[in-house]
Coordinates of C-alpha atoms in Angstrom, one line a residue:
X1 CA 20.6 -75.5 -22.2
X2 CA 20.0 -75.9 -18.0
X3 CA 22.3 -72.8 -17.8
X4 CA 19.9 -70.7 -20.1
X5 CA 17.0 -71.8 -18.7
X6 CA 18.5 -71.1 -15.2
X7 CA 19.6 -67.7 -16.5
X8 CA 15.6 -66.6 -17.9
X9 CA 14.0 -68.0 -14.9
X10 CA 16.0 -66.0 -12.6
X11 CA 15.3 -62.9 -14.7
X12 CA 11.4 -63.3 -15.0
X13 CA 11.6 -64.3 -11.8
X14 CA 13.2 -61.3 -10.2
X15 CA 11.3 -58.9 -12.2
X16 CA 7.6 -60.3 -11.0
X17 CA 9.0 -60.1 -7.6
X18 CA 10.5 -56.6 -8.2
X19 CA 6.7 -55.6 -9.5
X20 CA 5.0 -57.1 -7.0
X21 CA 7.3 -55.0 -4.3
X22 CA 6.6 -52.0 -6.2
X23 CA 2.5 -52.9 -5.2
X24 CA 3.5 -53.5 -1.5
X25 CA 3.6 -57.2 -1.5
X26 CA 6.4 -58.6 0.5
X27 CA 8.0 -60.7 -2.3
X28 CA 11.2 -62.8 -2.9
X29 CA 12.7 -65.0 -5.4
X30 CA 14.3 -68.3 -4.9
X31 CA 16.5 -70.5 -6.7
X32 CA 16.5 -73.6 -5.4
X33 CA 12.9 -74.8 -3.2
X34 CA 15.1 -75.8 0.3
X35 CA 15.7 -72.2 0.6
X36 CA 12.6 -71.2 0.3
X37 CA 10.6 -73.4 2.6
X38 CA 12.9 -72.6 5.5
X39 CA 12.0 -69.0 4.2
X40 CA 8.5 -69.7 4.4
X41 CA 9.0 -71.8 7.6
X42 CA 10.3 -68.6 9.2
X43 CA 7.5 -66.4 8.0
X44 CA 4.8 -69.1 10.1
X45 CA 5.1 -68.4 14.3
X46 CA 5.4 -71.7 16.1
X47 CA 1.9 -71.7 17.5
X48 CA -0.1 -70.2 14.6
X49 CA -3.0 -71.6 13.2
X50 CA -2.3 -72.2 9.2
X51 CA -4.7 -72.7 6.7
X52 CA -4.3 -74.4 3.7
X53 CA -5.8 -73.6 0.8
X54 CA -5.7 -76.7 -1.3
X55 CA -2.5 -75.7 -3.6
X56 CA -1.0 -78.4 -5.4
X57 CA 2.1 -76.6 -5.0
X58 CA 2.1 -76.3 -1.4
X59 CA 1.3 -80.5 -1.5
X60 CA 4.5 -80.4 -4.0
X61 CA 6.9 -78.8 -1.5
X62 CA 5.3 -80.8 1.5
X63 CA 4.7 -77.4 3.7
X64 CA 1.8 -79.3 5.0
X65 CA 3.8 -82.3 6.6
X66 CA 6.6 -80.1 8.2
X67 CA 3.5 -78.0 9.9
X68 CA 2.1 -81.0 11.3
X69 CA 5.6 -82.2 12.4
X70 CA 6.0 -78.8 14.0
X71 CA 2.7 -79.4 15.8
X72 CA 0.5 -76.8 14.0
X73 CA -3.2 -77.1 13.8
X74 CA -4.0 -77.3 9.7
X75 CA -7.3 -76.3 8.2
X76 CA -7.0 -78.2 5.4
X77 CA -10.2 -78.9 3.6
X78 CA -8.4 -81.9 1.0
X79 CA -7.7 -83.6 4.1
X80 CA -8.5 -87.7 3.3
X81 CA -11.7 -88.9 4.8
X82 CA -13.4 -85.8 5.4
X83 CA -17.2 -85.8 4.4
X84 CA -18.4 -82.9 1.9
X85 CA -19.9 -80.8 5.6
X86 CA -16.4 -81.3 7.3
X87 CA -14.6 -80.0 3.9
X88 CA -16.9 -76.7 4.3
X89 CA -16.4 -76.4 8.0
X90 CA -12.7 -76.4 6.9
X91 CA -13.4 -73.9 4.1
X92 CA -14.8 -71.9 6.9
X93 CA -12.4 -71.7 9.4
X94 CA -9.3 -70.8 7.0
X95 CA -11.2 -67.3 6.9
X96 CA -10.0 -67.1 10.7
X97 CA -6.9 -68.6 10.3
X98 CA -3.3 -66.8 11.7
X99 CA -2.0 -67.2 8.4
X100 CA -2.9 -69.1 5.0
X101 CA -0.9 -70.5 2.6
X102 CA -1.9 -71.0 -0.3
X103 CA -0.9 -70.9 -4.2
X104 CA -1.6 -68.5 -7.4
X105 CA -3.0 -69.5 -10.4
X106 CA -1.2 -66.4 -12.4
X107 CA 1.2 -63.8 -10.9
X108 CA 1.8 -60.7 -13.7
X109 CA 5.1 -59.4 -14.6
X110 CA 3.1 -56.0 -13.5
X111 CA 3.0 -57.4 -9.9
X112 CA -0.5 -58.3 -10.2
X113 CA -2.2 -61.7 -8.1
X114 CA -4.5 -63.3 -10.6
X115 CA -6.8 -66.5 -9.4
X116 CA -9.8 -67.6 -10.5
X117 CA -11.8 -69.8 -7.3
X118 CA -15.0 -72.4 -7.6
X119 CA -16.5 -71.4 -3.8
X120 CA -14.3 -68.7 -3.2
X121 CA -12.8 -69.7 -0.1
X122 CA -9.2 -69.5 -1.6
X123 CA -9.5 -66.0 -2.8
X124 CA -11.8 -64.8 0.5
X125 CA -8.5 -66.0 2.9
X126 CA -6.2 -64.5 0.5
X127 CA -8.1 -61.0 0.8
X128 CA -9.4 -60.4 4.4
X129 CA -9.3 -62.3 7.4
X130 CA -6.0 -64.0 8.3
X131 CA -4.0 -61.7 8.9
X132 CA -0.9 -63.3 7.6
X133 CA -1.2 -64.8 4.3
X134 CA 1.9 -66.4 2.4
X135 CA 1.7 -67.3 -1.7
X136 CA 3.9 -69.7 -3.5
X137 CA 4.7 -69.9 -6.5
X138 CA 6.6 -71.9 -9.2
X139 CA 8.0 -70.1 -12.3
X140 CA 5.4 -71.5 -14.5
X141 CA 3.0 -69.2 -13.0
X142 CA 4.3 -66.0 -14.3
X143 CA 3.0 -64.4 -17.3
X144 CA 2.7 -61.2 -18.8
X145 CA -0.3 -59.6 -18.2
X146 CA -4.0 -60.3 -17.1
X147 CA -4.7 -61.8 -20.8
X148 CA -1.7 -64.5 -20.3
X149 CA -3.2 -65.1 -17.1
X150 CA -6.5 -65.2 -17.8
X151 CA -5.0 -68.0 -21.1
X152 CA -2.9 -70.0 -18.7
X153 CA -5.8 -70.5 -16.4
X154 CA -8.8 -71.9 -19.2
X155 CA -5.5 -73.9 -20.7
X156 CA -3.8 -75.2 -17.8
X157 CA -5.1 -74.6 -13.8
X158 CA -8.6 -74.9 -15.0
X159 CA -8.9 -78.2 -17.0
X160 CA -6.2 -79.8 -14.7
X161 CA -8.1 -78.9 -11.2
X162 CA -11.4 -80.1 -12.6
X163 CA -9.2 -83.6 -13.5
X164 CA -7.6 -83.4 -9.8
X165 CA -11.2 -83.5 -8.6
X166 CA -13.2 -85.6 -10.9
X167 CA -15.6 -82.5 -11.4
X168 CA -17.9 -83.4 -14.6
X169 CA -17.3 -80.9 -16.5
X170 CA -16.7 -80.6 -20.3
X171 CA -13.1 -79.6 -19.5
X172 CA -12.6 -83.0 -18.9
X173 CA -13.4 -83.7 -22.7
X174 CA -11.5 -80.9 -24.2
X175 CA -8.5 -80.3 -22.0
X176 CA -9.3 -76.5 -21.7
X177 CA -11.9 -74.3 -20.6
X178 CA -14.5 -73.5 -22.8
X179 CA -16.5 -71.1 -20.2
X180 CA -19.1 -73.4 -19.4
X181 CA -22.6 -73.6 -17.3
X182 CA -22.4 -76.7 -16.3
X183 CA -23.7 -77.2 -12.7
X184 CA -20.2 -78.5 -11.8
X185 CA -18.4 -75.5 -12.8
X186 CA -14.7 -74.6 -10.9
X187 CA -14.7 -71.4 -12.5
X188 CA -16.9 -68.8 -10.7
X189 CA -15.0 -66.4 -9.0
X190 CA -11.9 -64.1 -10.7
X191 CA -9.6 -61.8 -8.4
X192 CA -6.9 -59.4 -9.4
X193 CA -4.6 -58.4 -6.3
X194 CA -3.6 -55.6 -8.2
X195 CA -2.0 -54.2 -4.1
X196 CA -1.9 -55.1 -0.9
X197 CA -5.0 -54.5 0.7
X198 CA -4.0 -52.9 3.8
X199 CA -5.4 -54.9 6.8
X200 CA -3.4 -58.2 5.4
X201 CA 0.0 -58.8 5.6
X202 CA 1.1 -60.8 1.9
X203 CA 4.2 -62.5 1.3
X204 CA 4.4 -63.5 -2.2
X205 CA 7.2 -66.4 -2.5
X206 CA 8.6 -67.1 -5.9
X207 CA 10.5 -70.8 -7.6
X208 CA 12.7 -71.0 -10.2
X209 CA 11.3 -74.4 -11.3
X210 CA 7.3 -75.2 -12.2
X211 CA 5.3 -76.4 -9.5
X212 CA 1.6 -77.2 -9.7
X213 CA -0.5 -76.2 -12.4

């Protein structure tokens, strides 16, 4: 059963990062997650700034503690300890960052970047202002289309990030979004990637295995 799962994730796999090649992302696919953080390692210059845009996937894979060992400065907004105006002054200067790493909520087998932000920071890096930014993400990110995307966010990254954060929102109640107005809300802000845009230089990096949510 390992070797058939193996087998489809490689294939899916492959063909999102075939897509989003074919839309003038720089993207790979990886087997195995060593590889791909030397990869990614690679892609970072030793004295860049990086900022970190609050990706449970990144946390997964410990990027952020082999940048501090390396001696980077982080702008990393879920940093312990930080009061709610030092968490925005992160938020800030990410948007000025030499590169941002971040995560996706959805990636499309048509090569499309799908993620849905609550301030917008995330999705404000990802588009303009660093001029390097680097996406990871695990398998369990890839879908069909925007309407899988679109479903795996209100059923899985939404519900789950409002949990991560303790937001009090009725997600919390019914384990999915339910498009809410709650003052609370984490789901204000929808982008589609759909190409590169042209002054930003995007490396799309791709697991076989699920990582975050």
């Amino acid at each position: 059963m390992n070797d058939l799962i193996h087998w489809h994730n490689n294939t899916i796999g492959q063909r999102a990062a075939e897509a989003l090649n074919r839309n003038n992302f720089s993207a790979k696919y990886f087997t195995d997650r060593q590889t791909a953080v030397e990869y990614i390692l690679r892609l970072i210059p030793r004295k860049a700034t990086v900022g970190m845009g609050g990706s449970s996937t990144v946390m997964e894979l410990e990027l952020w503690k082999l940048l501090e060992e390396r001696g980077h400065e982080l702008f990393n907004h879920n940093k312990e300890g930080l009061t709610a105006e030092e968490r925005n002054k992160q938020r800030y200067k990410q948007l000025t960052c030499d590169v941002f790493l971040t995560g996706s909520n959805a990636i499309t087998l048509t090569g499309k970047i799908v993620n849905r932000d609550a301030f917008g920071n995330r999705v404000a890096a990802m588009i303009f202002g660093p001029k390097k930014v680097i996406i990871v993400a695990g398998i369990n990110k890839v879908v069909r289309d925007f309407k899988e995307a679109d479903e795996r966010i209100k059923m899985h990254a939404a519900p789950l990030n409002v949990k991560r954060y303790e937001m009090n929102n009725p997600c919390l109640t019914t384990g999915e979004c339910i498009d809410c107005n709650s003052p609370a809300r984490a789901c204000n802000i929808t982008t589609i990637l759909s190409r590169r845009p042209p002054l930003t230089e995007i490396y799309v990096i791709i697991l076989g295995e699920s990582l975050g949510f």
